[in-house]
mmCIF file of C-alpha atoms and ligand atoms in Angstrom:
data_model
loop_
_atom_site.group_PDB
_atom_site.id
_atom_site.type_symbol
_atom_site.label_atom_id
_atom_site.label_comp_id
_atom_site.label_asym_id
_atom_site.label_seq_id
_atom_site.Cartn_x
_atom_site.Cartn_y
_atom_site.Cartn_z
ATOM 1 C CA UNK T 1 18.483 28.027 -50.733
ATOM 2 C CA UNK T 2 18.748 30.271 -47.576
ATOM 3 C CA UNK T 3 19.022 26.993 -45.535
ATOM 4 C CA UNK T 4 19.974 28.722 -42.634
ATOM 5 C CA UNK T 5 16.618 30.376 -42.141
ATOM 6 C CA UNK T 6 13.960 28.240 -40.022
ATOM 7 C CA UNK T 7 10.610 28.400 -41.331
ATOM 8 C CA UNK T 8 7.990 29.171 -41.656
ATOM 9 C CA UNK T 9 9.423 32.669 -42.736
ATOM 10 C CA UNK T 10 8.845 35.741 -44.933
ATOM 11 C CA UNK T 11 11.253 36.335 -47.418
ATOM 12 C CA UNK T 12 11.307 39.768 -49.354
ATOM 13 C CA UNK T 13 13.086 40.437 -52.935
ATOM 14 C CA UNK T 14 14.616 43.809 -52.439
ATOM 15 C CA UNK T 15 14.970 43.665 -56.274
ATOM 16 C CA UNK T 16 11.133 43.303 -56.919
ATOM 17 C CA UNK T 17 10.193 45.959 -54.359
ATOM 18 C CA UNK T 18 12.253 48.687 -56.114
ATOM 19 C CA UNK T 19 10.769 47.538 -59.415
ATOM 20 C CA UNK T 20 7.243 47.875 -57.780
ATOM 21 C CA UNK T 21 8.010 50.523 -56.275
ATOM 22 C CA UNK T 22 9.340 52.115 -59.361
ATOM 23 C CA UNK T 23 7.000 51.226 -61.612
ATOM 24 C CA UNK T 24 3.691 52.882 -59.936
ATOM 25 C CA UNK T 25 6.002 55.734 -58.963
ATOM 26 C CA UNK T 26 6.910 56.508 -62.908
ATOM 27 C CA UNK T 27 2.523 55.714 -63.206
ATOM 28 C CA UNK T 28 1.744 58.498 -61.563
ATOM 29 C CA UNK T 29 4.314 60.721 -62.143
ATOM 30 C CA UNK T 30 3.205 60.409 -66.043
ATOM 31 C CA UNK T 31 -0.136 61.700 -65.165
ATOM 32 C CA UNK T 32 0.277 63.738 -62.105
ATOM 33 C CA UNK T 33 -0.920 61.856 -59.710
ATOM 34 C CA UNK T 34 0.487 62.568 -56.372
ATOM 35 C CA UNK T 35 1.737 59.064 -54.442
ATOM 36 C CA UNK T 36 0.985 58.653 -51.011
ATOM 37 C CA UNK T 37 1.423 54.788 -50.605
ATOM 38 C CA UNK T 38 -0.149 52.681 -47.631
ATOM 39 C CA UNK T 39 1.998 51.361 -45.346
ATOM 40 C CA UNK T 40 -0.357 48.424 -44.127
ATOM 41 C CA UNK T 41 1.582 46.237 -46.714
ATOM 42 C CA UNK T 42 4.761 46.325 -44.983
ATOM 43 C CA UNK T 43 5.063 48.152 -42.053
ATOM 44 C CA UNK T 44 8.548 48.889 -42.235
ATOM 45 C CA UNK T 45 9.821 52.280 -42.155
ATOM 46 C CA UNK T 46 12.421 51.931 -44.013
ATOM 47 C CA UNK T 47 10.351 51.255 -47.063
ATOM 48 C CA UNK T 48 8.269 53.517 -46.722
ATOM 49 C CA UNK T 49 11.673 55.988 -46.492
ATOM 50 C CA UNK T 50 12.314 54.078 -49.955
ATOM 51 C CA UNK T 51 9.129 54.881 -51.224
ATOM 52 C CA UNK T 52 9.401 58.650 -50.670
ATOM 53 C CA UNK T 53 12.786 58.548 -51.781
ATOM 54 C CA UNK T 54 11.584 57.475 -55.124
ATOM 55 C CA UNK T 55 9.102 60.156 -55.214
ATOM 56 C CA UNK T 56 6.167 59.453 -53.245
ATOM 57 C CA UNK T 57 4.860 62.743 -51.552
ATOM 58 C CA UNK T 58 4.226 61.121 -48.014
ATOM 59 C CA UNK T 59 2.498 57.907 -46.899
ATOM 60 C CA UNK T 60 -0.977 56.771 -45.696
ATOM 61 C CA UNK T 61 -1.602 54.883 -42.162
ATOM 62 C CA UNK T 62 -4.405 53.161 -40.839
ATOM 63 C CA UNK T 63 -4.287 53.738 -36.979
ATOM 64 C CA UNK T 64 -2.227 56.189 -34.888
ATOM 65 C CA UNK T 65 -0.037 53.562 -33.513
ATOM 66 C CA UNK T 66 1.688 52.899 -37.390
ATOM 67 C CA UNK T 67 1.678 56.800 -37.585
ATOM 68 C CA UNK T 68 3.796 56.860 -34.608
ATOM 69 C CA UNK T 69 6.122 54.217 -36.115
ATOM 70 C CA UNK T 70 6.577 55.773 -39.035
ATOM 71 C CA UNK T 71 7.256 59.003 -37.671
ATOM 72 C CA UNK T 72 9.472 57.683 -35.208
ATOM 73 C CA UNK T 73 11.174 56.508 -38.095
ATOM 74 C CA UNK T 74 11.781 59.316 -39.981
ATOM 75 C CA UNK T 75 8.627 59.807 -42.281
ATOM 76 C CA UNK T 76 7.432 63.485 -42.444
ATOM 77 C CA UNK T 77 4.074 62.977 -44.019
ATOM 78 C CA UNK T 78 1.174 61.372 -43.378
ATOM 79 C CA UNK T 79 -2.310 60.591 -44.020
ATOM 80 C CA UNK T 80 -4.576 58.461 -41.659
ATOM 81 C CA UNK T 81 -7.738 57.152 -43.228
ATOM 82 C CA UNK T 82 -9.613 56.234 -40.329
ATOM 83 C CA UNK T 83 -11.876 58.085 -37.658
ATOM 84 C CA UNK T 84 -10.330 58.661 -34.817
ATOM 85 C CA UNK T 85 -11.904 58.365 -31.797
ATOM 86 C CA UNK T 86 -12.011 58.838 -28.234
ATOM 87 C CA UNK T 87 -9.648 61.621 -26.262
ATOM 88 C CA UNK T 88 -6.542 59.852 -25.581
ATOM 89 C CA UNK T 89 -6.129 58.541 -29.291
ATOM 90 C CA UNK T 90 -6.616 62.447 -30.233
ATOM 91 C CA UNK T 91 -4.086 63.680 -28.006
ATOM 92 C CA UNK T 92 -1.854 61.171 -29.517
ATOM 93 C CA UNK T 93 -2.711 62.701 -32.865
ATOM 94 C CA UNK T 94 -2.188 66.186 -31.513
ATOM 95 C CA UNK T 95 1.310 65.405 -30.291
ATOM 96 C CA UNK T 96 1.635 63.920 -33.485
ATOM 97 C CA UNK T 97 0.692 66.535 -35.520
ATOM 98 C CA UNK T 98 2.906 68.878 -33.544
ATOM 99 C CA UNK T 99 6.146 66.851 -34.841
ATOM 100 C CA UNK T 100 4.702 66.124 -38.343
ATOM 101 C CA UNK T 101 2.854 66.756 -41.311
ATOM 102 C CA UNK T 102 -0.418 65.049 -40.520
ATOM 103 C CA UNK T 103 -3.946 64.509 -41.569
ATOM 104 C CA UNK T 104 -6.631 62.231 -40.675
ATOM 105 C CA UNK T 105 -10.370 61.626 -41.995
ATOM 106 C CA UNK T 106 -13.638 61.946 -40.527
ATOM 107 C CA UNK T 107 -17.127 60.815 -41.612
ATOM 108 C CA UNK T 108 -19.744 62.234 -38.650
ATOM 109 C CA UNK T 109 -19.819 65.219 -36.187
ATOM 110 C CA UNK T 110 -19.038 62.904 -33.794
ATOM 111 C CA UNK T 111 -15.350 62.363 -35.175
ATOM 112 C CA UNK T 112 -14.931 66.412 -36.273
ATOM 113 C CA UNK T 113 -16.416 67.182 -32.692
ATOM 114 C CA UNK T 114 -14.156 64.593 -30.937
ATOM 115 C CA UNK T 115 -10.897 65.919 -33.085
ATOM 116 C CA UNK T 116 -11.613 69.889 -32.781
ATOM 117 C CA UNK T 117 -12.049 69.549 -28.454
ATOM 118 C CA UNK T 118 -8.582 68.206 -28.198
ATOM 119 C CA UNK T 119 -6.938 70.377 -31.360
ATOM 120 C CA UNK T 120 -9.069 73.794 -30.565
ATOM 121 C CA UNK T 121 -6.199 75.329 -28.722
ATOM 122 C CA UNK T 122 -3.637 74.188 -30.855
ATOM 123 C CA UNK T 123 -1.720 76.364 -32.020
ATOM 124 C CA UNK T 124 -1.108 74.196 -35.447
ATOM 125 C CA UNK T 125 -4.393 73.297 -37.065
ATOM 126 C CA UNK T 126 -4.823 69.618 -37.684
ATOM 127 C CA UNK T 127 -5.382 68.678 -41.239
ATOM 128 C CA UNK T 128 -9.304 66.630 -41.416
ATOM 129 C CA UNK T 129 -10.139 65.161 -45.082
ATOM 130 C CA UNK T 130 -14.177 63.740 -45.535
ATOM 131 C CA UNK T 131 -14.226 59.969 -46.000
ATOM 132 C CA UNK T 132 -16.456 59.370 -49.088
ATOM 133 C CA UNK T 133 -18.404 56.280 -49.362
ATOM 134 C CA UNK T 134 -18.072 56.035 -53.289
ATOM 135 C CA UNK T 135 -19.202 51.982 -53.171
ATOM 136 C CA UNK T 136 -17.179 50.339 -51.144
ATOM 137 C CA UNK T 137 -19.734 49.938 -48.303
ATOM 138 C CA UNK T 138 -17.132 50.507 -45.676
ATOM 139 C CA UNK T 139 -17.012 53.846 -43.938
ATOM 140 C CA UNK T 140 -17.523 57.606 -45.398
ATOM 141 C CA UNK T 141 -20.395 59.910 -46.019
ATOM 142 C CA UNK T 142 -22.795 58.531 -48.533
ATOM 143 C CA UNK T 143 -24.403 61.485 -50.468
ATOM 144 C CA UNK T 144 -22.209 64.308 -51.524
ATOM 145 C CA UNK T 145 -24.369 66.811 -49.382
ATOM 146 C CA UNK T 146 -23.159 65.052 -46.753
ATOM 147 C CA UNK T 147 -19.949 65.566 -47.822
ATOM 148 C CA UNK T 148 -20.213 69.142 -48.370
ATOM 149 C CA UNK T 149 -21.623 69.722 -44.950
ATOM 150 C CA UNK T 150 -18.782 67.747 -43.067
ATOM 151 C CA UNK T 151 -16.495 70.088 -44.946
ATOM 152 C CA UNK T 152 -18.179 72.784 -44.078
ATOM 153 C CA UNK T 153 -18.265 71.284 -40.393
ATOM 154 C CA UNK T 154 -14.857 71.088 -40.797
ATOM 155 C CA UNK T 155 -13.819 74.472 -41.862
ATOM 156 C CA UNK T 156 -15.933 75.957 -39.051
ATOM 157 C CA UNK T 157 -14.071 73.856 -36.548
ATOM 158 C CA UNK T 158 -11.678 75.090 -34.059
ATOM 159 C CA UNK T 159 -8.021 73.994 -34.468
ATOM 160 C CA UNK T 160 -8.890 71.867 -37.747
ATOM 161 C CA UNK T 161 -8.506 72.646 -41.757
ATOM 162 C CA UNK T 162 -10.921 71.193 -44.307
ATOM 163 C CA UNK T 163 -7.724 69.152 -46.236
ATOM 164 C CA UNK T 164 -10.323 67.570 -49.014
ATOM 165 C CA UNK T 165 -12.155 64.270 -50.102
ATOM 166 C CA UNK T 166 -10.837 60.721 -49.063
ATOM 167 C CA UNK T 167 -12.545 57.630 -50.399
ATOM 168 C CA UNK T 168 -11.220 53.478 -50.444
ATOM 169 C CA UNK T 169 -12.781 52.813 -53.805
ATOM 170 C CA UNK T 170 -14.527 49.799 -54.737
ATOM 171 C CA UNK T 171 -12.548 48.032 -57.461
ATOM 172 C CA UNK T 172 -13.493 48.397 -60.983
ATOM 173 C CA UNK T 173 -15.367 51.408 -61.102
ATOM 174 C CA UNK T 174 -13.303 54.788 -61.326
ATOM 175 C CA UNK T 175 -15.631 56.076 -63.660
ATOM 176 C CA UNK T 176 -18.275 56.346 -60.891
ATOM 177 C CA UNK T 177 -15.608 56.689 -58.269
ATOM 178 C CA UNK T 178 -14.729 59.941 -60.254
ATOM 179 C CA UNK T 179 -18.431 61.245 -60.906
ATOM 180 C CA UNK T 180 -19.327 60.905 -56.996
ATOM 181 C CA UNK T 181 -16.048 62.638 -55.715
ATOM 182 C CA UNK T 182 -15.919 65.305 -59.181
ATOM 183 C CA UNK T 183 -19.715 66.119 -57.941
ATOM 184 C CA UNK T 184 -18.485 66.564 -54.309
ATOM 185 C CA UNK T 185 -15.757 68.546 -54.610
ATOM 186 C CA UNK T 186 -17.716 71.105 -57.323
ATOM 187 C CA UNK T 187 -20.574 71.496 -54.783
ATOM 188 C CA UNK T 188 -17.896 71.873 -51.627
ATOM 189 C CA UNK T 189 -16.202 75.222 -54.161
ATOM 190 C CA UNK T 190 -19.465 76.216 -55.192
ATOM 191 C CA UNK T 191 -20.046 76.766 -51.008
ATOM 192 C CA UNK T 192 -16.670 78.472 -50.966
ATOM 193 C CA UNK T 193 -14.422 75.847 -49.309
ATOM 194 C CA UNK T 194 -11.408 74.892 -51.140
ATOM 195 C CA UNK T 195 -10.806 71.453 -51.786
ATOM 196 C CA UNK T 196 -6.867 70.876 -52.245
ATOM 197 C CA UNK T 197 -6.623 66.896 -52.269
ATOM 198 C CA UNK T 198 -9.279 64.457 -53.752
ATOM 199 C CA UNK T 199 -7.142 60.982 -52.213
ATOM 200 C CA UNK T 200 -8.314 57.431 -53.712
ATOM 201 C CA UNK T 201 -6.758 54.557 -55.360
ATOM 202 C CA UNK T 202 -5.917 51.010 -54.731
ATOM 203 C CA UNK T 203 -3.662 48.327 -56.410
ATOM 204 C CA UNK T 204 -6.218 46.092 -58.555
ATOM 205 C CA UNK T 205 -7.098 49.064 -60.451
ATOM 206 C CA UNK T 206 -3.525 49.903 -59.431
ATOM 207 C CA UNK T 207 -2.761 51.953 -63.403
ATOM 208 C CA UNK T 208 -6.350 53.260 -64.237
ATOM 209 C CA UNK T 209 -6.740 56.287 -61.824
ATOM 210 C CA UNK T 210 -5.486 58.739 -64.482
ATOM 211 C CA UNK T 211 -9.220 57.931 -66.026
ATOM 212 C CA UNK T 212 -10.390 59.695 -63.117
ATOM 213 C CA UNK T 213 -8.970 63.418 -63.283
ATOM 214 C CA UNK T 214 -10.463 64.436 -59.922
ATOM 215 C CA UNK T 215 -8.337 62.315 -58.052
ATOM 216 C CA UNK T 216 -4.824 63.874 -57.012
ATOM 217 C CA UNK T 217 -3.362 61.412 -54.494
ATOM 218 C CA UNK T 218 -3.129 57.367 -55.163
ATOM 219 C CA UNK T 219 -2.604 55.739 -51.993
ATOM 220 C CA UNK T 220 -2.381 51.651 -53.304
ATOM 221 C CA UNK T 221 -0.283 49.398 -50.751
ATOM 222 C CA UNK T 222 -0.084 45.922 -51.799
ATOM 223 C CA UNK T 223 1.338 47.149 -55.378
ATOM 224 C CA UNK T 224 4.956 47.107 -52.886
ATOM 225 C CA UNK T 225 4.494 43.470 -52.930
ATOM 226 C CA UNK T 226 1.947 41.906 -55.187
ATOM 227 C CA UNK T 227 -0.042 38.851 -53.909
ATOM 228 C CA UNK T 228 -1.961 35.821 -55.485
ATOM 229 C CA UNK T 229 -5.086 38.577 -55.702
ATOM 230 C CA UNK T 230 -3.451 40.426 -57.651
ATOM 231 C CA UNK T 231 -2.287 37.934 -60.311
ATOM 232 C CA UNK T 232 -6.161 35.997 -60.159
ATOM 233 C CA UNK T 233 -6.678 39.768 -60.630
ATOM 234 C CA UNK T 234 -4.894 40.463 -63.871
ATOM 235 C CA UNK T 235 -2.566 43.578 -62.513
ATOM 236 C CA UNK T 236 0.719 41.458 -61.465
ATOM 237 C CA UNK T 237 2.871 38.090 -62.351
ATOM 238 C CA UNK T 238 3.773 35.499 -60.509
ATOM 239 C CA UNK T 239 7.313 37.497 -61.016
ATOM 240 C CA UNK T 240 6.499 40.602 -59.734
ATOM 241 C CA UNK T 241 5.408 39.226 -55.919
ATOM 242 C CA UNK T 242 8.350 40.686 -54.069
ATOM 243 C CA UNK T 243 7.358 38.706 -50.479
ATOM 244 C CA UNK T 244 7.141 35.260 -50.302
ATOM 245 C CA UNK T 245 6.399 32.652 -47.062
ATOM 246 C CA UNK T 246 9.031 30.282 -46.834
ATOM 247 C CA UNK T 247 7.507 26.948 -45.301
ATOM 248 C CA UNK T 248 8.811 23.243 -44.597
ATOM 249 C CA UNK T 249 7.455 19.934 -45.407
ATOM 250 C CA UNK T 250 6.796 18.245 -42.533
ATOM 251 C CA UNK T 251 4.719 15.321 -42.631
ATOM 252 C CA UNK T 252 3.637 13.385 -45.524
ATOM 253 C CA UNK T 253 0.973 10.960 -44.098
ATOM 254 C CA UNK T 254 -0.688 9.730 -47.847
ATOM 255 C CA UNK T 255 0.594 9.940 -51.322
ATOM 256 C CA UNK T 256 -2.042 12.907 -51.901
ATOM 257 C CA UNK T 257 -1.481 14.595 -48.860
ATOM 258 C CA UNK T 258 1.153 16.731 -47.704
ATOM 259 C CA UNK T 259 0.999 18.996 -44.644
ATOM 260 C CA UNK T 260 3.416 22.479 -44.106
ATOM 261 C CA UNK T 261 4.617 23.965 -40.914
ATOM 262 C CA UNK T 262 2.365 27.029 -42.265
ATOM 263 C CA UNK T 263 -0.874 27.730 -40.921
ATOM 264 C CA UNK T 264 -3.389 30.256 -40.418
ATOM 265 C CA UNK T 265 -1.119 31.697 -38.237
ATOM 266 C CA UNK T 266 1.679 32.386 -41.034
ATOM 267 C CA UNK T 267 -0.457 32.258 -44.136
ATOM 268 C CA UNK T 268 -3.918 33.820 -42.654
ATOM 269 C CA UNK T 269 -7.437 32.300 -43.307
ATOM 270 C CA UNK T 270 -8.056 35.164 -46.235
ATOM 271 C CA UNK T 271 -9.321 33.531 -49.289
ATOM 272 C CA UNK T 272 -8.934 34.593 -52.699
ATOM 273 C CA UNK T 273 -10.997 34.244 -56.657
ATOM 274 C CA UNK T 274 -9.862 30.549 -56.884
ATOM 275 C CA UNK T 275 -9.551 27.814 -54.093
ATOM 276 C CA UNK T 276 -6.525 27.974 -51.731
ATOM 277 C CA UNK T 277 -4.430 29.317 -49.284
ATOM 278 C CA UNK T 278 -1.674 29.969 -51.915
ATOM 279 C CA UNK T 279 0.110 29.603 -54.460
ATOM 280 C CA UNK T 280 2.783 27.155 -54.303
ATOM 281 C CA UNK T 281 5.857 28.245 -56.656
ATOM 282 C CA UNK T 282 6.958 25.797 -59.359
ATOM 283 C CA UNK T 283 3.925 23.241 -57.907
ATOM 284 C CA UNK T 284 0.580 24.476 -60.258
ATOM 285 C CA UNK T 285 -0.953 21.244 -60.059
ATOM 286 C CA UNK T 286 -0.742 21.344 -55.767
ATOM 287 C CA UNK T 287 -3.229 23.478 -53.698
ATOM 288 C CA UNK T 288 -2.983 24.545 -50.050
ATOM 289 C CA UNK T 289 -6.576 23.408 -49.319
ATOM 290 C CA UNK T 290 -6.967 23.488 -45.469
ATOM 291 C CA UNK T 291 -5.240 25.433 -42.787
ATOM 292 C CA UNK T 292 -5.427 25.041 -39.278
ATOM 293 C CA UNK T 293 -3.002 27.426 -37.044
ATOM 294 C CA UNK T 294 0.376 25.409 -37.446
ATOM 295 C CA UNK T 295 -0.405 23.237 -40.159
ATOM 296 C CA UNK T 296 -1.217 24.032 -44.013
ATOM 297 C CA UNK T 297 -2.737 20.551 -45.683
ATOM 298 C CA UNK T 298 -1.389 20.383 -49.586
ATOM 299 C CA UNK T 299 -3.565 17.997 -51.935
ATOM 300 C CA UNK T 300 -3.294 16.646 -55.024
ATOM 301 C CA UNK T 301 -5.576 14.503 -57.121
ATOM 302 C CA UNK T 302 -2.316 12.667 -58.269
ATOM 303 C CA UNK T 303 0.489 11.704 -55.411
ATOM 304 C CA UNK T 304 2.309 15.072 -54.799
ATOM 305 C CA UNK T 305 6.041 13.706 -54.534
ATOM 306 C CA UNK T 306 6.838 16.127 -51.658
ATOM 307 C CA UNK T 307 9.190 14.540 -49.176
ATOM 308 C CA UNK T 308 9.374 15.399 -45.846
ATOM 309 C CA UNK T 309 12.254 18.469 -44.877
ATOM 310 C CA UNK T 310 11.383 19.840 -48.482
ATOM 311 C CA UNK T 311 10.922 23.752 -48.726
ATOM 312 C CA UNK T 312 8.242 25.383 -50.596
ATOM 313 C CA UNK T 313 7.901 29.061 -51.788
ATOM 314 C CA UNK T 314 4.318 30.404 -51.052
ATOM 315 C CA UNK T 315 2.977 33.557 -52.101
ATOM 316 C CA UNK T 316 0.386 34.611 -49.997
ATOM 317 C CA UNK T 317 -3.006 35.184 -50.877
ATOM 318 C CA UNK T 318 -3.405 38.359 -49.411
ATOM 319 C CA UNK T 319 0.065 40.182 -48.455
ATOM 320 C CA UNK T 320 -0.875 43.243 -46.255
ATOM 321 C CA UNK T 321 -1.523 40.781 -43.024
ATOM 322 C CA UNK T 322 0.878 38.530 -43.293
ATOM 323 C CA UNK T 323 3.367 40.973 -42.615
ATOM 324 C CA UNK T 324 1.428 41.853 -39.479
ATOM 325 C CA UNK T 325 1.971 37.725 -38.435
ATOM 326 C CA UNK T 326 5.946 37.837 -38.521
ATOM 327 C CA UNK T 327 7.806 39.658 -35.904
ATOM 328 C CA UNK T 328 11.043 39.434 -38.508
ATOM 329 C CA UNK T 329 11.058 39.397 -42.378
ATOM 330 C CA UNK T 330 14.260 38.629 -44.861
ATOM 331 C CA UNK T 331 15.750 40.980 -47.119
ATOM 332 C CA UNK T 332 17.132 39.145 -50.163
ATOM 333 C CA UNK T 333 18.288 40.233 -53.730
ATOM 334 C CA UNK T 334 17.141 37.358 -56.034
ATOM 335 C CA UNK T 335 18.976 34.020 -54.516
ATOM 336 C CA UNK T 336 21.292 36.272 -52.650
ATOM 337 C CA UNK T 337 20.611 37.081 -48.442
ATOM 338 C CA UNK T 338 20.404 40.456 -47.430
ATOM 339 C CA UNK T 339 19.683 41.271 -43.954
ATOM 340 C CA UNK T 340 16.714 40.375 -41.252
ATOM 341 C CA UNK T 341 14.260 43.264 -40.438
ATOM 342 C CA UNK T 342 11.934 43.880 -37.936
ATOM 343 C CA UNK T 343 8.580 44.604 -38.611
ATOM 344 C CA UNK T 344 8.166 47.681 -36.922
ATOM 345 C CA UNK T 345 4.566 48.529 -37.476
ATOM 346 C CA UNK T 346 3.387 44.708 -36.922
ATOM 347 C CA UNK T 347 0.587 44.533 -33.989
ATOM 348 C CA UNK T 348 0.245 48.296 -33.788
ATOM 349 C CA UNK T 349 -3.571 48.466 -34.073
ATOM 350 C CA UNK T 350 -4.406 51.037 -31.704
HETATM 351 C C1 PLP Q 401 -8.013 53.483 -46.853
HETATM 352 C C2 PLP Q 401 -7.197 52.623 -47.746
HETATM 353 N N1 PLP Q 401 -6.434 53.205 -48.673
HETATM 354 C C3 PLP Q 401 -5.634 52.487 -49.488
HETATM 355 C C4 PLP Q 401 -5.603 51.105 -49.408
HETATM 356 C C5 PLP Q 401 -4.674 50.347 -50.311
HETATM 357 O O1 PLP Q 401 -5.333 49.507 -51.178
HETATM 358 P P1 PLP Q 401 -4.633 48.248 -51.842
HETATM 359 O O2 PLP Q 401 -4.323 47.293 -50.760
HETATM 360 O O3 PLP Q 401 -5.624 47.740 -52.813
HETATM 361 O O4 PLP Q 401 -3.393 48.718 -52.489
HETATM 362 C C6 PLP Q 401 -6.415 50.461 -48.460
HETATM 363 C C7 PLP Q 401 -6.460 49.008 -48.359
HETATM 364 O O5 PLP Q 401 -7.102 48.394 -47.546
HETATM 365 C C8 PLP Q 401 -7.230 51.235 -47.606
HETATM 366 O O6 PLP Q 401 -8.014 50.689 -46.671
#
C-alpha cells in the first residue's frame, strides 16, 4: 500500500481525524465547554480551519511564530499559552493582535510589564490570561493570591485586558485542578475583576473536564491524532490513531534483529508507560527497542520474520513532535491516497 511514497513518512487518516475531531467537539458541546484545540499536534492550518469548522471557538498556540501561521492561514482566534518575552517578540504580538483575535498568558510582572510597554499605546487592548500552576510543575503562579494580584496587575496595565485563568493541568486530577482555579477566580470577583475564561484541559483526561464546572475552554491537542500514550493511557484505540510513520525494513543482520530506516530523527527519543519507541501495527510481539538518528533496532525474543524492503506502520509514541520532524505529511482516507501537505507550523519555535 501507497508504494509510491518513500519512507520514512507520516501518513494521516483524514477519516480518523474528523472522527476525533468530532467526537471531543460533540464532548464539549454536551456540557458547554468551549473548544479551543492546540495546534502543536499538527501544525497545519487547514486543520485547525477543520476544527473550527466543526465548532471549535478558536485555537491555542505555543509561540508567536505558529500564531503567525495560523493567522496567515486564515484562523481568527487565538490563544498563546506561553510568556512572551523580550520587545521584538511583543511587537510581533502587537501586529498580531491588530489583525486578529488574540490573547496570550503571563505568570510575573516581568511578562505583564514587558507586554503593556509595547501594547500601552495601542489603540486595541491585548487580551493577557494568568498562567496557573495547578500541579503540573511547569510554569504559572503558584498560590491563588498570586493569581489574583497578576490579574489585578493586569487590569491596571496600559493597553492590556485581564482575559482570565490559564492552567496545563497535571493529568488525573480535575478535582483539584477545579478547587485551585474555582478558589482563584472567586477571590479575583470578590476584588472586582471579572474573570470571563477559566482555559484548561488536555487529552488523557481528554472527556472528564465537565467534572470541573469552573473550566470554560478545553484546549487538548493530541486528541486530533491519538498516540501510543494515549492507548497505554486508556482514552484511545489502536483504531482511533489518525497519524501513522510509515518506515522500511532495511537490514536484517540476525534472526532477532531487525533495523528501520526510522530513527530518532522520524520517531523522536520520547518514551512512553511501557518499553519502546512504538507500536508496530499488526506486530504485538516486536518492539522498537533502540533508536539512533536513521536507524530504529526491532527485537524479538523469537526470530521476527521481517524481510528486508518490508513496510511497517508505526504509531508514534508521542504525536505532537513528530509532526514538527516531517517537512511533508500524507492525507489518506483509509487505504485510499489523498493529497501531500506541508507542515506549515513545523520548526516555528520562535
Ligand atoms: C498549554 C497547553 N495546553 C494544552 C495542551 C494540550 O494537551 P494534550 O497534548 O494533552 O492534548 C498542551 C500540551 O502540551 C499544553 O502545553
Amino acid at each position: 500500500m501507497f508504494e509510491n511514497i518513500d519512507t520514512p513518512a507520516v501518513l494521516i487518516d483524514q477519516i480518523r481525524v474528523e472522527a476525533n475531531m468530532k467526537r471531543l467537539q460533540d464532548y464539549c458541546n454536551a456540557h458547554g465547554i468551549r473548544l479551543r484545540p492546540h495546534i502543536k499536534t499538527h501544525k497545519l492550518p487547514g486543520t485547525a480551519l477543520q476544527q473550527i469548522k466543526c465548532g471549535a471557538v478558536g485555537v491555542t498556540c505555543q509561540k508567536v511564530g505558529e500564531a503567525e501561521i495560523m493567522a496567515e492561514g486564515g484562523v481568527g482566534d487565538i490563544l498563546i499559552t506561553y510568556n512572551i518575552i523580550g520587545k521584538s517578540k511583543v511587537e510581533r504580538v502587537r501586529a498580531l493582535n491588530d489583525r486578529i483575535d488574540l490573547a496570550v498568558v503571563a505568570d510575573s510582572d516581568f511578562v505583564v510589564s514587558g507586554l503593556s510597554n509595547v501594547l500601552q499605546n495601542s489603540t486595541k487592548p491585548l487580551t493577557v490570561l494568568v498562567e496557573c500552576d495547578t500541579g503540573m510543575r511547569r510554569c504559572g503562579v503558584q498560590t491563588i493570591e498570586a493569581a489574583m494580584q497578576l490579574a489585578k496587575d493586569i487590569d491596571a496595565a496600559a493597553g492590556l485586558r485581564f482575559g482570565g485563568l490559564m492552567s496545563y493541568p497535571p493529568t488525573g486530577r480535575i478535582s483539584e485542578v477545579n478547587t485551585w482555579l474555582d478558589e482563584a477566580k472567586s477571590l479575583i470577583l470578590t476584588n472586582g475583576i471579572e474573570c470571563p475564561v477559566v482555559s484548561c484541559g488536555n487529552s488523557p483526561d481528554l472527556e472528564l473536564w465537565h467534572k470541573a464546572p469552573v473550566v470554560t475552554e478545553h484546549r487538548a491537542g493530541t486528541y486530533i491524532y491519538c498516540d501510543r500514550n494515549m492507548i497505554l493511557q486508556g482514552v484511545a484505540t489502536e483504531d482511533d490513531c489518525a497519524l501513522i510513520v510509515l518506515v522500511t525494513v532495511v537490514s536484517t543482520p540476525t534472526k532477532t534483529r531487525a533495523v528501520i530506516d526510522a530513527g530518532s530523527k522520524a520517531l523522536t527519543s520520547d518514551l512512553s508507560l511501557k518499553p519502546g519507541y512504538g507500536l508496530i501495527i499488526g506486530h504485538p510481539g516486536l518492539d522498537i527497542s533502540a533508536l539512533s538518528e536513521e536507524h530504529g533496532h526491532i527485537t524479538s525474543d523469537l526470530p521476527h520474520r521481517l524481510q528486508v524492503g518490508q513496510r511497517l506502520r508505526i504509531i508514534p509514541n508521542h504525536v505532537c513532535p513528530v509532526s514538527n520532524l516531517f517537512d511533508k505529511v500524507h492525507f489518506v482516507r483509509g487505504e485510499k491516497y489523498d493529497q501531500p501537505v506541508s507542515v506549515a507550523a513545523r520548526g516555528a519555535l520562535t
